[in-house]
CSV table of C-alpha atoms in Angstrom, one decimal:
chain,number,residue,atom,x,y,z
A,1,MET,CA,0.0,-0.1,0.0
A,2,ALA,CA,1.0,3.6,-0.6
A,3,MET,CA,0.7,4.4,3.2
A,4,PRO,CA,-0.4,2.4,6.2
A,5,VAL,CA,-4.1,3.6,6.1
A,6,GLY,CA,-7.5,2.1,4.9
A,7,THR,CA,-11.0,3.2,5.0
A,8,SER,CA,-13.2,2.0,7.9
A,9,PRO,CA,-16.4,0.3,7.0
A,10,THR,CA,-19.2,3.1,6.9
A,11,ALA,CA,-22.6,2.3,6.2
A,12,MET,CA,-25.1,3.8,3.6
A,13,GLN,CA,-22.8,6.0,1.8
A,14,LYS,CA,-25.3,7.1,-0.8
A,15,VAL,CA,-27.1,9.0,1.8
A,16,VAL,CA,-24.4,11.8,1.7
A,17,HIS,CA,-23.5,11.5,-1.8
A,18,PRO,CA,-24.9,9.9,-5.2
A,19,GLU,CA,-21.6,8.3,-5.8
A,20,GLY,CA,-21.7,6.6,-2.4
A,21,GLU,CA,-19.4,3.5,-1.8
A,22,ILE,CA,-18.2,3.7,-5.6
A,23,GLY,CA,-16.9,7.0,-5.1
A,24,SER,CA,-15.1,6.1,-1.9
A,25,ALA,CA,-13.6,3.0,-3.3
A,26,LYS,CA,-12.2,4.7,-6.6
A,27,ALA,CA,-10.5,7.4,-4.4
A,28,ALA,CA,-9.0,4.6,-2.2
A,29,GLN,CA,-7.8,2.8,-5.4
A,30,GLU,CA,-6.3,6.0,-6.6
A,31,ALA,CA,-4.6,6.7,-3.3
A,32,GLY,CA,-3.3,3.1,-3.1
A,33,VAL,CA,-5.1,2.2,0.3
A,34,VAL,CA,-7.4,-0.5,1.2
A,35,PHE,CA,-11.2,0.1,1.0
A,36,THR,CA,-13.5,-1.6,3.3
A,37,LEU,CA,-17.1,-2.2,2.4
A,38,SER,CA,-19.8,-2.1,5.2
A,39,CYS,CA,-22.3,-4.9,5.3
A,40,LEU,CA,-24.9,-2.1,5.5
A,41,ALA,CA,-23.7,-0.6,2.2
A,42,THR,CA,-25.8,1.1,-0.5
A,43,THR,CA,-23.8,-0.5,-3.3
A,44,SER,CA,-23.5,-4.3,-3.9
A,45,LEU,CA,-20.1,-6.2,-3.5
A,46,GLU,CA,-20.2,-7.0,-7.2
A,47,GLU,CA,-20.5,-3.2,-8.2
A,48,VAL,CA,-17.6,-2.0,-5.9
A,49,ALA,CA,-15.3,-4.9,-7.3
A,50,ALA,CA,-16.2,-4.1,-10.9
A,51,ALA,CA,-15.5,-0.5,-10.4
A,52,THR,CA,-12.1,-0.9,-8.7
A,53,PRO,CA,-10.6,-4.1,-10.2
A,54,SER,CA,-6.9,-3.3,-9.3
A,55,SER,CA,-7.3,-2.4,-5.5
A,56,PRO,CA,-7.3,-4.4,-2.3
A,57,LYS,CA,-10.8,-4.6,-0.8
A,58,TRP,CA,-12.1,-5.8,2.5
A,59,PHE,CA,-15.7,-6.5,3.6
A,60,GLN,CA,-17.2,-6.1,7.1
A,61,LEU,CA,-19.2,-8.9,8.1
A,62,TYR,CA,-22.0,-8.7,10.8
A,63,ILE,CA,-23.4,-12.0,11.9
A,64,TYR,CA,-27.0,-11.8,12.9
A,65,VAL,CA,-28.0,-14.8,15.0
A,66,ASP,CA,-30.4,-13.5,17.7
A,67,ARG,CA,-27.6,-11.1,18.7
A,68,CYS,CA,-26.0,-14.0,20.5
A,69,LEU,CA,-22.5,-14.2,18.7
A,70,THR,CA,-19.9,-16.2,20.7
A,71,TRP,CA,-16.3,-17.0,20.1
A,72,GLU,CA,-17.4,-20.5,18.8
A,73,ASP,CA,-19.0,-18.6,16.0
A,74,ILE,CA,-15.7,-17.0,15.3
A,75,LYS,CA,-14.0,-20.4,15.1
A,76,TRP,CA,-16.6,-21.5,12.6
A,77,LEU,CA,-16.2,-18.6,10.4
A,78,VAL,CA,-12.4,-19.0,10.3
A,79,LYS,CA,-12.9,-22.7,9.2
A,80,GLU,CA,-15.5,-21.9,6.6
A,81,THR,CA,-13.5,-19.3,4.5
A,82,ARG,CA,-10.1,-19.4,2.8
A,83,LEU,CA,-10.0,-15.6,3.3
A,84,PRO,CA,-8.1,-14.0,6.3
A,85,VAL,CA,-10.6,-13.1,9.1
A,86,LEU,CA,-9.9,-10.0,11.3
A,87,ALA,CA,-11.8,-9.5,14.6
A,88,LYS,CA,-13.0,-5.8,14.8
A,89,GLY,CA,-14.1,-4.1,18.0
A,90,ILE,CA,-11.4,-5.3,20.3
A,91,LEU,CA,-10.6,-3.0,23.4
A,92,ARG,CA,-9.3,-5.7,25.9
A,93,VAL,CA,-6.1,-7.7,25.9
A,94,ASP,CA,-7.9,-10.9,26.9
A,95,ASP,CA,-10.2,-10.5,23.9
A,96,ALA,CA,-7.2,-10.0,21.5
A,97,ILE,CA,-5.7,-13.1,22.7
A,98,ARG,CA,-9.0,-15.0,22.4
A,99,ALA,CA,-9.2,-13.7,18.8
A,100,VAL,CA,-5.8,-15.1,18.1
A,101,GLU,CA,-6.6,-18.4,19.7
A,102,CYS,CA,-9.9,-18.6,17.3
A,103,GLY,CA,-7.6,-18.4,14.2
A,104,CYS,CA,-8.0,-14.6,13.4
A,105,GLN,CA,-5.1,-13.3,11.5
A,106,GLY,CA,-5.6,-9.8,12.6
A,107,ILE,CA,-7.4,-7.7,15.1
A,108,ILE,CA,-8.9,-4.1,14.8
A,109,VAL,CA,-8.7,-2.1,17.9
A,110,SER,CA,-12.0,-0.2,17.8
A,111,ASN,CA,-14.6,1.4,19.9
A,112,HIS,CA,-17.0,1.6,16.9
A,113,GLY,CA,-16.6,5.3,16.6
A,114,GLY,CA,-17.3,5.7,20.4
A,115,ARG,CA,-21.1,5.9,19.7
A,116,GLN,CA,-22.2,2.5,21.0
A,117,LEU,CA,-21.5,2.6,24.7
A,118,ASP,CA,-20.7,5.8,26.7
A,119,SER,CA,-17.5,5.8,28.5
A,120,VAL,CA,-15.6,3.3,26.5
A,121,PRO,CA,-11.8,4.0,26.3
A,122,PRO,CA,-10.2,5.8,23.4
A,123,THR,CA,-8.5,3.3,21.2
A,124,ILE,CA,-5.2,5.1,21.3
A,125,GLU,CA,-5.2,4.3,25.1
A,126,VAL,CA,-5.6,0.5,24.9
A,127,LEU,CA,-3.7,0.1,21.8
A,128,PRO,CA,-0.2,-0.2,23.4
A,129,ARG,CA,-1.3,-3.0,25.7
A,130,ILE,CA,-3.0,-5.0,23.0
A,131,ALA,CA,0.0,-4.6,20.6
A,132,ALA,CA,2.3,-5.8,23.3
A,133,ALA,CA,0.4,-8.9,23.8
A,134,VAL,CA,-0.4,-10.0,20.3
A,135,GLY,CA,1.4,-7.8,17.8
A,136,ASP,CA,4.0,-10.5,17.2
A,137,LYS,CA,1.4,-13.0,16.3
A,138,VAL,CA,-1.1,-11.1,14.2
A,139,CYS,CA,-1.5,-7.8,12.4
A,140,VAL,CA,-2.7,-5.2,14.8
A,141,ILE,CA,-4.8,-2.3,13.2
A,142,VAL,CA,-6.6,0.7,15.0
A,143,ASP,CA,-9.5,3.0,14.1
A,144,GLY,CA,-11.4,5.6,15.9
A,145,GLY,CA,-10.4,9.3,16.2
A,146,ILE,CA,-7.9,9.4,13.3
A,147,ARG,CA,-8.2,12.8,11.9
A,148,GLN,CA,-4.6,13.8,10.8
A,149,GLY,CA,-1.5,12.4,9.5
A,150,THR,CA,0.1,12.9,12.9
A,151,ASP,CA,-2.7,10.5,14.2
A,152,VAL,CA,-1.5,7.9,12.0
A,153,PHE,CA,2.2,8.4,13.2
A,154,LYS,CA,1.0,8.0,16.9
A,155,ALA,CA,-0.9,4.8,16.2
A,156,ILE,CA,2.2,3.3,14.4
A,157,ALA,CA,4.5,4.4,17.3
A,158,LEU,CA,2.3,2.6,19.7
A,159,GLY,CA,2.1,-0.7,17.9
A,160,ALA,CA,-0.3,-0.6,14.9
A,161,LYS,CA,0.6,-1.7,11.7
A,162,MET,CA,-2.0,0.5,10.0
A,163,VAL,CA,-5.2,2.6,10.8
A,164,LEU,CA,-8.6,2.8,9.3
A,165,ILE,CA,-10.3,6.2,8.8
A,166,GLY,CA,-14.0,6.7,9.0
A,167,ARG,CA,-15.6,10.0,9.4
A,168,PRO,CA,-13.0,12.1,7.4
A,169,ILE,CA,-13.8,9.8,4.5
A,170,ILE,CA,-17.5,10.5,4.8
A,171,TRP,CA,-16.9,14.2,5.2
A,172,GLY,CA,-14.9,14.3,2.0
A,173,LEU,CA,-17.4,12.2,0.2
A,174,THR,CA,-20.3,14.6,1.4
A,175,VAL,CA,-18.5,17.7,0.1
A,176,GLY,CA,-17.1,16.3,-3.4
A,177,GLY,CA,-17.9,12.6,-3.9
A,178,GLN,CA,-14.8,10.8,-5.2
A,179,ASN,CA,-12.6,13.9,-5.5
A,180,GLY,CA,-13.4,15.0,-1.9
A,181,VAL,CA,-12.3,11.4,-0.5
A,182,ALA,CA,-9.2,11.7,-2.6
A,183,ASP,CA,-8.5,15.1,-1.2
A,184,VAL,CA,-8.9,13.8,2.4
A,185,LEU,CA,-6.4,11.0,1.6
A,186,LYS,CA,-3.8,13.2,0.0
A,187,ILE,CA,-4.1,15.5,3.1
A,188,ILE,CA,-3.5,12.6,5.4
A,189,GLN,CA,-0.7,11.2,3.5
A,190,THR,CA,1.1,14.6,3.2
A,191,GLU,CA,0.6,15.3,6.9
A,192,PHE,CA,2.2,11.8,7.6
A,193,ASP,CA,5.1,12.3,5.3
A,194,VAL,CA,5.8,15.7,7.1
A,195,ALA,CA,5.6,14.1,10.6
A,196,MET,CA,7.8,11.3,9.7
A,197,ALA,CA,10.4,13.8,8.0
A,198,VAL,CA,10.5,16.3,10.9
A,199,SER,CA,10.7,13.3,13.4
A,200,GLY,CA,13.7,11.9,11.5
A,201,CYS,CA,11.9,8.8,10.4
A,202,SER,CA,12.7,7.6,6.9
A,203,LYS,CA,11.0,4.4,7.2
A,204,LEU,CA,7.9,2.9,9.1
A,205,SER,CA,10.2,0.9,11.4
A,206,ASP,CA,11.8,4.2,12.5
A,207,ILE,CA,8.6,5.2,14.2
A,208,THR,CA,9.1,3.9,17.7
A,209,PRO,CA,7.2,4.3,21.1
A,210,ASP,CA,10.0,6.8,22.4
A,211,LEU,CA,8.7,9.4,19.9
A,212,ILE,CA,5.6,9.8,21.9
A,213,SER,CA,5.1,11.4,25.2
A,214,PHE,CA,2.1,10.8,27.4
A,215,ASP,CA,0.8,13.9,29.0
A,216,GLY,CA,-2.9,13.6,30.2
A,217,PRO,CA,-5.6,12.1,28.1
A,218,GLY,CA,-4.3,10.7,24.7
A,219,SER,CA,-0.8,11.0,23.1
A,220,LYS,CA,1.4,13.6,21.8
A,221,LEU,CA,4.4,13.8,19.5
């Protein structure tokens, strides 16, 4: 990928712009990043695939079984598909370990945009503990609150391999369709490149935890 960034699955994108998921997916393809399609999308899997044949794409899968999903269901899903499965919504170390034990090839540290349950912790605060526990076994990804290229830098420094971006993508789509999303991704990449340069980092492996200081809530360069 062109940068350690992908789009978070966000539902019903045609509500904000007629181009909907196609516009976002084409912008992601142009930027060289992963596009993730929501299972509550207003565009089909087939339409997105046809519109963006040369880019990597992921799919968010909700399993609706009376709302009683268990870890056994995750094991079943891993066995039923040849595709890699990533568990999204992880905020605890023990759940991260369970996801690995169930065969997941990655985890996404996420609080679902902070809009499902009041007082859940920011993902940037729980990321270091989770990355320390399972980061040597699976790919650790984080979303939630990523707004600038410096946020990408912080996430990498604290153990993530990449980040997913949600709301800024929708803001760009709302304003300008595909071009709006492309502008957002260009801004993120420029800011990330500048953050790396002024921090003395020429490659991703140079971004280390000692470049981050903790002073109250959240993280600072």
